C-alpha cells in the first residue's frame, strides 16, 4: 500500500455518547467528522485515551480480531486513571466487532490487516474544569485498512538512549493517552535530526524503559529480557504475546530491570538481538544503539534470526496459519 499507515479510513464508524448517566444507542455515522463544543474538556485538558488493535483476514474468508479483551481491559484502565466516565466494555466490544464486520470485505489479506482505533474523549464544555473531570464523554471506533508495515524493506532500527528526559510523567506511563505522545515528540524530533535515530529509547536514570510507542526487548541467546511491568510505561499487548510465545518456544523470559550499562555490555556480544514490539510494527529489529555520541551495534547490527522467528510465529497465529492455542482470535463475520 502506497499510503502512510493509518491515513485511510473506512467511511463509517460506530459511536456512542455518555450524558453523565447513560450511553446513547450505538450508531454508525460518517467517519470524517465529529461535532464537539470548542470548550470540550478533551481539547483543553487532554481527557483522552485510545487503543490500537488489528483484525486479520484468513484464507477461509473469516475476519478475526486479535486479543480484543486485553485491549479493552487496558482501555478501561486508561479511562479510570484519567477519571473519564467508566466504559461499558460489553458495548465497546460489540462496537468493535460490529465495525470490523461491517467492513469485513475490505480487510486486506496478510500481511495487511484492519487497524482498529477505539477512542474515548471527555466532551463536557467546561473550561473551568482544569482540575475536575468531564462528566460526559464520547466513545467511537475508527477503522483503517493497513498494508505491510515492512513494505519499504525490513531495516534494523537506530535507537538513541535517553537517560535524562522521560517519555511522560511517571504516573501516566501505563495510560494510552494523547498527552503522552505530545510530551515525547520534542526529544524524538531532536534525535532524528541530530543523530539520525529512528526512535528514542527512554531510559530515565539509566533504567531501560520503552520508546515513544513501542516496548523494548533484548534477546541474548535463549533469554529474552524486558522491563517488569510498573506504572511508568505502557503494558503492550504485543509484549505480552511475544513473551508468551517465547515461553512456548522454550526460551527463558526475564521480566526485570535492565540498566543502560548492562544493555550496552550485552548488546556487544555476537548473536545478541534487540527489538521493539507494538501492534503496528509487530516486532521490529533494532540494529544500533546510540549513547553519549557513540554508536553500538546490537550483535552484528542487522536483523536477528530470533526476532524473525518470533515475528513469524506471531504472524502465523494472526493469519490463521498456525493453531491459536491461547484463544487470542475472535471471529466477527
Ligand atoms: C501502544 C503502545 C505500545 C505497544 O502496545 P501494543 O499493545 O503492543 O500495541 C507500547 N508503548 C506505548 C507508549 C504505546 O502507546
mmCIF file with all atom_site columns, C-alpha atoms in Angstrom, residues 153-323:
data_model
loop_
_atom_site.group_PDB
_atom_site.id
_atom_site.type_symbol
_atom_site.label_atom_id
_atom_site.label_alt_id
_atom_site.label_comp_id
_atom_site.label_asym_id
_atom_site.label_entity_id
_atom_site.label_seq_id
_atom_site.pdbx_PDB_ins_code
_atom_site.Cartn_x
_atom_site.Cartn_y
_atom_site.Cartn_z
_atom_site.occupancy
_atom_site.B_iso_or_equiv
_atom_site.pdbx_formal_charge
_atom_site.auth_seq_id
_atom_site.auth_comp_id
_atom_site.auth_asym_id
_atom_site.auth_atom_id
_atom_site.pdbx_PDB_model_num
ATOM 1   C CA . UNK A 1 153 ? 12.231 -3.233  3.352  1.00 0.00 ? 153 UNK A CA 1
ATOM 2   C CA . UNK A 1 154 ? 12.902 -4.614  6.771  1.00 0.00 ? 154 UNK A CA 1
ATOM 3   C CA . UNK A 1 155 ? 15.637 -2.442  8.254  1.00 0.00 ? 155 UNK A CA 1
ATOM 4   C CA . UNK A 1 156 ? 17.116 -2.684  11.700 1.00 0.00 ? 156 UNK A CA 1
ATOM 5   C CA . UNK A 1 157 ? 16.325 0.486   13.648 1.00 0.00 ? 157 UNK A CA 1
ATOM 6   C CA . UNK A 1 158 ? 18.666 3.027   15.222 1.00 0.00 ? 158 UNK A CA 1
ATOM 7   C CA . UNK A 1 159 ? 17.699 3.991   18.779 1.00 0.00 ? 159 UNK A CA 1
ATOM 8   C CA . UNK A 1 160 ? 19.011 6.909   20.822 1.00 0.00 ? 160 UNK A CA 1
ATOM 9   C CA . UNK A 1 161 ? 19.271 6.028   24.528 1.00 0.00 ? 161 UNK A CA 1
ATOM 10  C CA . UNK A 1 162 ? 17.911 8.980   26.511 1.00 0.00 ? 162 UNK A CA 1
ATOM 11  C CA . UNK A 1 163 ? 18.805 8.929   30.200 1.00 0.00 ? 163 UNK A CA 1
ATOM 12  C CA . UNK A 1 164 ? 17.858 12.466  31.173 1.00 0.00 ? 164 UNK A CA 1
ATOM 13  C CA . UNK A 1 165 ? 14.412 13.079  29.717 1.00 0.00 ? 165 UNK A CA 1
ATOM 14  C CA . UNK A 1 166 ? 11.295 10.981  30.119 1.00 0.00 ? 166 UNK A CA 1
ATOM 15  C CA . UNK A 1 167 ? 8.577  9.960   27.684 1.00 0.00 ? 167 UNK A CA 1
ATOM 16  C CA . UNK A 1 168 ? 5.854  11.222  30.002 1.00 0.00 ? 168 UNK A CA 1
ATOM 17  C CA . UNK A 1 169 ? 5.131  11.822  33.666 1.00 0.00 ? 169 UNK A CA 1
ATOM 18  C CA . UNK A 1 170 ? 5.864  8.550   35.530 1.00 0.00 ? 170 UNK A CA 1
ATOM 19  C CA . UNK A 1 171 ? 2.303  8.137   36.861 1.00 0.00 ? 171 UNK A CA 1
ATOM 20  C CA . UNK A 1 172 ? 0.943  8.457   33.290 1.00 0.00 ? 172 UNK A CA 1
ATOM 21  C CA . UNK A 1 173 ? 3.090  5.732   31.742 1.00 0.00 ? 173 UNK A CA 1
ATOM 22  C CA . UNK A 1 174 ? 0.545  2.911   31.673 1.00 0.00 ? 174 UNK A CA 1
ATOM 23  C CA . UNK A 1 175 ? -2.203 5.113   30.205 1.00 0.00 ? 175 UNK A CA 1
ATOM 24  C CA . UNK A 1 176 ? -2.577 5.119   26.404 1.00 0.00 ? 176 UNK A CA 1
ATOM 25  C CA . UNK A 1 177 ? -3.343 8.816   26.358 1.00 0.00 ? 177 UNK A CA 1
ATOM 26  C CA . UNK A 1 178 ? -2.768 11.571  23.808 1.00 0.00 ? 178 UNK A CA 1
ATOM 27  C CA . UNK A 1 179 ? -0.758 13.907  26.008 1.00 0.00 ? 179 UNK A CA 1
ATOM 28  C CA . UNK A 1 180 ? 1.975  11.305  26.445 1.00 0.00 ? 180 UNK A CA 1
ATOM 29  C CA . UNK A 1 181 ? 2.741  11.324  22.716 1.00 0.00 ? 181 UNK A CA 1
ATOM 30  C CA . UNK A 1 182 ? 2.840  15.113  22.526 1.00 0.00 ? 182 UNK A CA 1
ATOM 31  C CA . UNK A 1 183 ? 5.178  15.035  25.515 1.00 0.00 ? 183 UNK A CA 1
ATOM 32  C CA . UNK A 1 184 ? 7.637  12.683  23.756 1.00 0.00 ? 184 UNK A CA 1
ATOM 33  C CA . UNK A 1 185 ? 7.709  14.496  20.406 1.00 0.00 ? 185 UNK A CA 1
ATOM 34  C CA . UNK A 1 186 ? 10.434 17.075  21.077 1.00 0.00 ? 186 UNK A CA 1
ATOM 35  C CA . UNK A 1 187 ? 13.081 14.554  22.173 1.00 0.00 ? 187 UNK A CA 1
ATOM 36  C CA . UNK A 1 188 ? 12.149 12.262  19.253 1.00 0.00 ? 188 UNK A CA 1
ATOM 37  C CA . UNK A 1 189 ? 12.391 15.038  16.649 1.00 0.00 ? 189 UNK A CA 1
ATOM 38  C CA . UNK A 1 190 ? 15.706 16.152  18.122 1.00 0.00 ? 190 UNK A CA 1
ATOM 39  C CA . UNK A 1 191 ? 17.106 12.600  17.990 1.00 0.00 ? 191 UNK A CA 1
ATOM 40  C CA . UNK A 1 192 ? 16.012 12.206  14.373 1.00 0.00 ? 192 UNK A CA 1
ATOM 41  C CA . UNK A 1 193 ? 17.666 15.434  13.384 1.00 0.00 ? 193 UNK A CA 1
ATOM 42  C CA . UNK A 1 194 ? 20.857 15.262  15.417 1.00 0.00 ? 194 UNK A CA 1
ATOM 43  C CA . UNK A 1 195 ? 21.870 11.582  15.264 1.00 0.00 ? 195 UNK A CA 1
ATOM 44  C CA . UNK A 1 196 ? 19.545 10.192  12.553 1.00 0.00 ? 196 UNK A CA 1
ATOM 45  C CA . UNK A 1 197 ? 17.877 7.958   15.141 1.00 0.00 ? 197 UNK A CA 1
ATOM 46  C CA . UNK A 1 198 ? 14.573 6.293   14.203 1.00 0.00 ? 198 UNK A CA 1
ATOM 47  C CA . UNK A 1 199 ? 13.299 6.360   17.774 1.00 0.00 ? 199 UNK A CA 1
ATOM 48  C CA . UNK A 1 200 ? 14.291 7.355   21.293 1.00 0.00 ? 200 UNK A CA 1
ATOM 49  C CA . UNK A 1 201 ? 14.603 4.608   23.885 1.00 0.00 ? 201 UNK A CA 1
ATOM 50  C CA . UNK A 1 202 ? 13.717 6.366   27.119 1.00 0.00 ? 202 UNK A CA 1
ATOM 51  C CA . UNK A 1 203 ? 15.954 5.229   29.993 1.00 0.00 ? 203 UNK A CA 1
ATOM 52  C CA . UNK A 1 204 ? 15.213 7.586   32.898 1.00 0.00 ? 204 UNK A CA 1
ATOM 53  C CA . UNK A 1 205 ? 18.079 7.405   35.422 1.00 0.00 ? 205 UNK A CA 1
ATOM 54  C CA . UNK A 1 206 ? 19.658 4.569   33.453 1.00 0.00 ? 206 UNK A CA 1
ATOM 55  C CA . UNK A 1 207 ? 16.583 2.302   33.632 1.00 0.00 ? 207 UNK A CA 1
ATOM 56  C CA . UNK A 1 208 ? 15.757 0.954   30.140 1.00 0.00 ? 208 UNK A CA 1
ATOM 57  C CA . UNK A 1 209 ? 12.036 1.605   29.646 1.00 0.00 ? 209 UNK A CA 1
ATOM 58  C CA . UNK A 1 210 ? 10.416 1.922   26.190 1.00 0.00 ? 210 UNK A CA 1
ATOM 59  C CA . UNK A 1 211 ? 10.259 4.122   23.086 1.00 0.00 ? 211 UNK A CA 1
ATOM 60  C CA . UNK A 1 212 ? 7.577  6.652   22.155 1.00 0.00 ? 212 UNK A CA 1
ATOM 61  C CA . UNK A 1 213 ? 5.069  3.995   21.069 1.00 0.00 ? 213 UNK A CA 1
ATOM 62  C CA . UNK A 1 214 ? 6.646  0.552   21.441 1.00 0.00 ? 214 UNK A CA 1
ATOM 63  C CA . UNK A 1 215 ? 8.131  -1.710  24.114 1.00 0.00 ? 215 UNK A CA 1
ATOM 64  C CA . UNK A 1 216 ? 11.778 -2.782  24.102 1.00 0.00 ? 216 UNK A CA 1
ATOM 65  C CA . UNK A 1 217 ? 13.031 -6.379  24.263 1.00 0.00 ? 217 UNK A CA 1
ATOM 66  C CA . UNK A 1 218 ? 16.616 -7.635  24.478 1.00 0.00 ? 218 UNK A CA 1
ATOM 67  C CA . UNK A 1 219 ? 17.323 -11.155 23.265 1.00 0.00 ? 219 UNK A CA 1
ATOM 68  C CA . UNK A 1 220 ? 20.549 -12.766 24.456 1.00 0.00 ? 220 UNK A CA 1
ATOM 69  C CA . UNK A 1 221 ? 20.787 -16.351 23.264 1.00 0.00 ? 221 UNK A CA 1
ATOM 70  C CA . UNK A 1 222 ? 17.882 -18.249 24.791 1.00 0.00 ? 222 UNK A CA 1
ATOM 71  C CA . UNK A 1 223 ? 16.965 -15.421 27.172 1.00 0.00 ? 223 UNK A CA 1
ATOM 72  C CA . UNK A 1 224 ? 14.578 -12.566 26.483 1.00 0.00 ? 224 UNK A CA 1
ATOM 73  C CA . UNK A 1 225 ? 14.888 -9.603  28.840 1.00 0.00 ? 225 UNK A CA 1
ATOM 74  C CA . UNK A 1 226 ? 12.434 -6.740  29.260 1.00 0.00 ? 226 UNK A CA 1
ATOM 75  C CA . UNK A 1 227 ? 11.406 -4.331  31.982 1.00 0.00 ? 227 UNK A CA 1
ATOM 76  C CA . UNK A 1 228 ? 8.965  -5.753  34.525 1.00 0.00 ? 228 UNK A CA 1
ATOM 77  C CA . UNK A 1 229 ? 5.520  -4.111  34.492 1.00 0.00 ? 229 UNK A CA 1
ATOM 78  C CA . UNK A 1 230 ? 5.131  -0.996  36.622 1.00 0.00 ? 230 UNK A CA 1
ATOM 79  C CA . UNK A 1 231 ? 3.095  2.150   36.224 1.00 0.00 ? 231 UNK A CA 1
ATOM 80  C CA . UNK A 1 232 ? 5.826  4.093   34.416 1.00 0.00 ? 232 UNK A CA 1
ATOM 81  C CA . UNK A 1 233 ? 5.365  2.551   30.951 1.00 0.00 ? 233 UNK A CA 1
ATOM 82  C CA . UNK A 1 234 ? 2.741  1.117   28.605 1.00 0.00 ? 234 UNK A CA 1
ATOM 83  C CA . UNK A 1 235 ? 1.884  -2.543  29.079 1.00 0.00 ? 235 UNK A CA 1
ATOM 84  C CA . UNK A 1 236 ? 1.931  -3.671  25.466 1.00 0.00 ? 236 UNK A CA 1
ATOM 85  C CA . UNK A 1 237 ? -0.330 -6.476  24.327 1.00 0.00 ? 237 UNK A CA 1
ATOM 86  C CA . UNK A 1 238 ? 2.335  -7.422  21.765 1.00 0.00 ? 238 UNK A CA 1
ATOM 87  C CA . UNK A 1 239 ? 4.941  -7.520  24.550 1.00 0.00 ? 239 UNK A CA 1
ATOM 88  C CA . UNK A 1 240 ? 2.742  -9.933  26.490 1.00 0.00 ? 240 UNK A CA 1
ATOM 89  C CA . UNK A 1 241 ? 2.072  -12.006 23.369 1.00 0.00 ? 241 UNK A CA 1
ATOM 90  C CA . UNK A 1 242 ? 5.759  -12.265 22.409 1.00 0.00 ? 242 UNK A CA 1
ATOM 91  C CA . UNK A 1 243 ? 6.749  -13.243 25.957 1.00 0.00 ? 243 UNK A CA 1
ATOM 92  C CA . UNK A 1 244 ? 4.065  -15.960 25.947 1.00 0.00 ? 244 UNK A CA 1
ATOM 93  C CA . UNK A 1 245 ? 5.252  -17.283 22.582 1.00 0.00 ? 245 UNK A CA 1
ATOM 94  C CA . UNK A 1 246 ? 8.887  -17.155 23.715 1.00 0.00 ? 246 UNK A CA 1
ATOM 95  C CA . UNK A 1 247 ? 7.987  -19.345 26.724 1.00 0.00 ? 247 UNK A CA 1
ATOM 96  C CA . UNK A 1 248 ? 6.122  -21.723 24.393 1.00 0.00 ? 248 UNK A CA 1
ATOM 97  C CA . UNK A 1 249 ? 9.319  -21.972 22.331 1.00 0.00 ? 249 UNK A CA 1
ATOM 98  C CA . UNK A 1 250 ? 11.311 -22.885 25.442 1.00 0.00 ? 250 UNK A CA 1
ATOM 99  C CA . UNK A 1 251 ? 13.012 -19.521 25.880 1.00 0.00 ? 251 UNK A CA 1
ATOM 100 C CA . UNK A 1 252 ? 13.767 -18.059 29.275 1.00 0.00 ? 252 UNK A CA 1
ATOM 101 C CA . UNK A 1 253 ? 11.741 -14.899 29.914 1.00 0.00 ? 253 UNK A CA 1
ATOM 102 C CA . UNK A 1 254 ? 13.236 -12.391 32.354 1.00 0.00 ? 254 UNK A CA 1
ATOM 103 C CA . UNK A 1 255 ? 10.963 -9.509  33.308 1.00 0.00 ? 255 UNK A CA 1
ATOM 104 C CA . UNK A 1 256 ? 13.238 -7.348  35.367 1.00 0.00 ? 256 UNK A CA 1
ATOM 105 C CA . UNK A 1 257 ? 15.107 -4.086  35.477 1.00 0.00 ? 257 UNK A CA 1
ATOM 106 C CA . UNK A 1 258 ? 17.692 -3.607  32.730 1.00 0.00 ? 258 UNK A CA 1
ATOM 107 C CA . UNK A 1 259 ? 20.230 -0.800  33.091 1.00 0.00 ? 259 UNK A CA 1
ATOM 108 C CA . UNK A 1 260 ? 21.823 1.075   30.216 1.00 0.00 ? 260 UNK A CA 1
ATOM 109 C CA . UNK A 1 261 ? 25.206 -0.290  31.329 1.00 0.00 ? 261 UNK A CA 1
ATOM 110 C CA . UNK A 1 262 ? 24.035 -3.906  31.173 1.00 0.00 ? 262 UNK A CA 1
ATOM 111 C CA . UNK A 1 263 ? 22.248 -3.282  27.872 1.00 0.00 ? 263 UNK A CA 1
ATOM 112 C CA . UNK A 1 264 ? 25.384 -1.899  26.197 1.00 0.00 ? 264 UNK A CA 1
ATOM 113 C CA . UNK A 1 265 ? 27.526 -4.718  27.579 1.00 0.00 ? 265 UNK A CA 1
ATOM 114 C CA . UNK A 1 266 ? 25.175 -7.449  26.415 1.00 0.00 ? 266 UNK A CA 1
ATOM 115 C CA . UNK A 1 267 ? 24.423 -5.839  23.054 1.00 0.00 ? 267 UNK A CA 1
ATOM 116 C CA . UNK A 1 268 ? 28.102 -6.045  22.120 1.00 0.00 ? 268 UNK A CA 1
ATOM 117 C CA . UNK A 1 269 ? 28.057 -9.851  22.318 1.00 0.00 ? 269 UNK A CA 1
ATOM 118 C CA . UNK A 1 270 ? 27.821 -11.670 18.988 1.00 0.00 ? 270 UNK A CA 1
ATOM 119 C CA . UNK A 1 271 ? 24.370 -13.146 18.491 1.00 0.00 ? 271 UNK A CA 1
ATOM 120 C CA . UNK A 1 272 ? 22.663 -10.608 20.745 1.00 0.00 ? 272 UNK A CA 1
ATOM 121 C CA . UNK A 1 273 ? 19.437 -9.138  19.335 1.00 0.00 ? 273 UNK A CA 1
ATOM 122 C CA . UNK A 1 274 ? 17.002 -6.392  20.257 1.00 0.00 ? 274 UNK A CA 1
ATOM 123 C CA . UNK A 1 275 ? 13.532 -5.441  19.063 1.00 0.00 ? 275 UNK A CA 1
ATOM 124 C CA . UNK A 1 276 ? 10.600 -3.090  19.527 1.00 0.00 ? 276 UNK A CA 1
ATOM 125 C CA . UNK A 1 277 ? 7.138  -4.582  19.976 1.00 0.00 ? 277 UNK A CA 1
ATOM 126 C CA . UNK A 1 278 ? 3.790  -2.998  19.185 1.00 0.00 ? 278 UNK A CA 1
ATOM 127 C CA . UNK A 1 279 ? 0.578  -3.695  17.303 1.00 0.00 ? 279 UNK A CA 1
ATOM 128 C CA . UNK A 1 280 ? 1.519  -1.628  14.244 1.00 0.00 ? 280 UNK A CA 1
ATOM 129 C CA . UNK A 1 281 ? 5.097  -2.832  13.786 1.00 0.00 ? 281 UNK A CA 1
ATOM 130 C CA . UNK A 1 282 ? 4.641  -6.296  15.387 1.00 0.00 ? 282 UNK A CA 1
ATOM 131 C CA . UNK A 1 283 ? 8.317  -6.931  16.235 1.00 0.00 ? 283 UNK A CA 1
ATOM 132 C CA . UNK A 1 284 ? 10.890 -4.647  14.629 1.00 0.00 ? 284 UNK A CA 1
ATOM 133 C CA . UNK A 1 285 ? 14.602 -5.420  14.888 1.00 0.00 ? 285 UNK A CA 1
ATOM 134 C CA . UNK A 1 286 ? 16.938 -2.876  16.484 1.00 0.00 ? 286 UNK A CA 1
ATOM 135 C CA . UNK A 1 287 ? 20.411 -2.749  14.926 1.00 0.00 ? 287 UNK A CA 1
ATOM 136 C CA . UNK A 1 288 ? 22.141 0.190   16.576 1.00 0.00 ? 288 UNK A CA 1
ATOM 137 C CA . UNK A 1 289 ? 22.098 1.878   19.979 1.00 0.00 ? 289 UNK A CA 1
ATOM 138 C CA . UNK A 1 290 ? 23.379 5.448   20.231 1.00 0.00 ? 290 UNK A CA 1
ATOM 139 C CA . UNK A 1 291 ? 24.631 6.631   23.608 1.00 0.00 ? 291 UNK A CA 1
ATOM 140 C CA . UNK A 1 292 ? 26.619 9.756   24.541 1.00 0.00 ? 292 UNK A CA 1
ATOM 141 C CA . UNK A 1 293 ? 27.712 10.315  20.943 1.00 0.00 ? 293 UNK A CA 1
ATOM 142 C CA . UNK A 1 294 ? 28.873 6.730   20.381 1.00 0.00 ? 294 UNK A CA 1
ATOM 143 C CA . UNK A 1 295 ? 27.222 4.029   18.272 1.00 0.00 ? 295 UNK A CA 1
ATOM 144 C CA . UNK A 1 296 ? 26.921 0.451   19.498 1.00 0.00 ? 296 UNK A CA 1
ATOM 145 C CA . UNK A 1 297 ? 25.808 -2.259  17.065 1.00 0.00 ? 297 UNK A CA 1
ATOM 146 C CA . UNK A 1 298 ? 23.472 -4.851  18.602 1.00 0.00 ? 298 UNK A CA 1
ATOM 147 C CA . UNK A 1 299 ? 25.032 -8.219  17.770 1.00 0.00 ? 299 UNK A CA 1
ATOM 148 C CA . UNK A 1 300 ? 26.018 -7.942  14.106 1.00 0.00 ? 300 UNK A CA 1
ATOM 149 C CA . UNK A 1 301 ? 23.962 -4.760  13.685 1.00 0.00 ? 301 UNK A CA 1
ATOM 150 C CA . UNK A 1 302 ? 21.489 -6.405  11.332 1.00 0.00 ? 302 UNK A CA 1
ATOM 151 C CA . UNK A 1 303 ? 18.305 -8.424  11.610 1.00 0.00 ? 303 UNK A CA 1
ATOM 152 C CA . UNK A 1 304 ? 18.491 -11.252 14.137 1.00 0.00 ? 304 UNK A CA 1
ATOM 153 C CA . UNK A 1 305 ? 17.090 -14.709 13.495 1.00 0.00 ? 305 UNK A CA 1
ATOM 154 C CA . UNK A 1 306 ? 15.245 -14.974 16.821 1.00 0.00 ? 306 UNK A CA 1
ATOM 155 C CA . UNK A 1 307 ? 13.405 -11.707 16.176 1.00 0.00 ? 307 UNK A CA 1
ATOM 156 C CA . UNK A 1 308 ? 12.387 -13.004 12.757 1.00 0.00 ? 308 UNK A CA 1
ATOM 157 C CA . UNK A 1 309 ? 11.317 -16.360 14.214 1.00 0.00 ? 309 UNK A CA 1
ATOM 158 C CA . UNK A 1 310 ? 9.200  -14.760 16.957 1.00 0.00 ? 310 UNK A CA 1
ATOM 159 C CA . UNK A 1 311 ? 7.567  -12.397 14.484 1.00 0.00 ? 311 UNK A CA 1
ATOM 160 C CA . UNK A 1 312 ? 6.768  -15.254 12.106 1.00 0.00 ? 312 UNK A CA 1
ATOM 161 C CA . UNK A 1 313 ? 5.359  -17.320 14.977 1.00 0.00 ? 313 UNK A CA 1
ATOM 162 C CA . UNK A 1 314 ? 3.045  -14.464 15.954 1.00 0.00 ? 314 UNK A CA 1
ATOM 163 C CA . UNK A 1 315 ? 2.040  -13.670 12.369 1.00 0.00 ? 315 UNK A CA 1
ATOM 164 C CA . UNK A 1 316 ? 1.241  -17.327 11.665 1.00 0.00 ? 316 UNK A CA 1
ATOM 165 C CA . UNK A 1 317 ? -1.312 -17.320 14.506 1.00 0.00 ? 317 UNK A CA 1
ATOM 166 C CA . UNK A 1 318 ? -2.761 -13.942 13.498 1.00 0.00 ? 318 UNK A CA 1
ATOM 167 C CA . UNK A 1 319 ? -3.042 -15.029 9.859  1.00 0.00 ? 319 UNK A CA 1
ATOM 168 C CA . UNK A 1 320 ? -4.733 -18.334 10.694 1.00 0.00 ? 320 UNK A CA 1
ATOM 169 C CA . UNK A 1 321 ? -1.776 -20.424 9.536  1.00 0.00 ? 321 UNK A CA 1
ATOM 170 C CA . UNK A 1 322 ? -0.944 -21.863 12.963 1.00 0.00 ? 322 UNK A CA 1
ATOM 171 C CA . UNK A 1 323 ? -3.121 -23.123 15.806 1.00 0.00 ? 323 UNK A CA 1
#
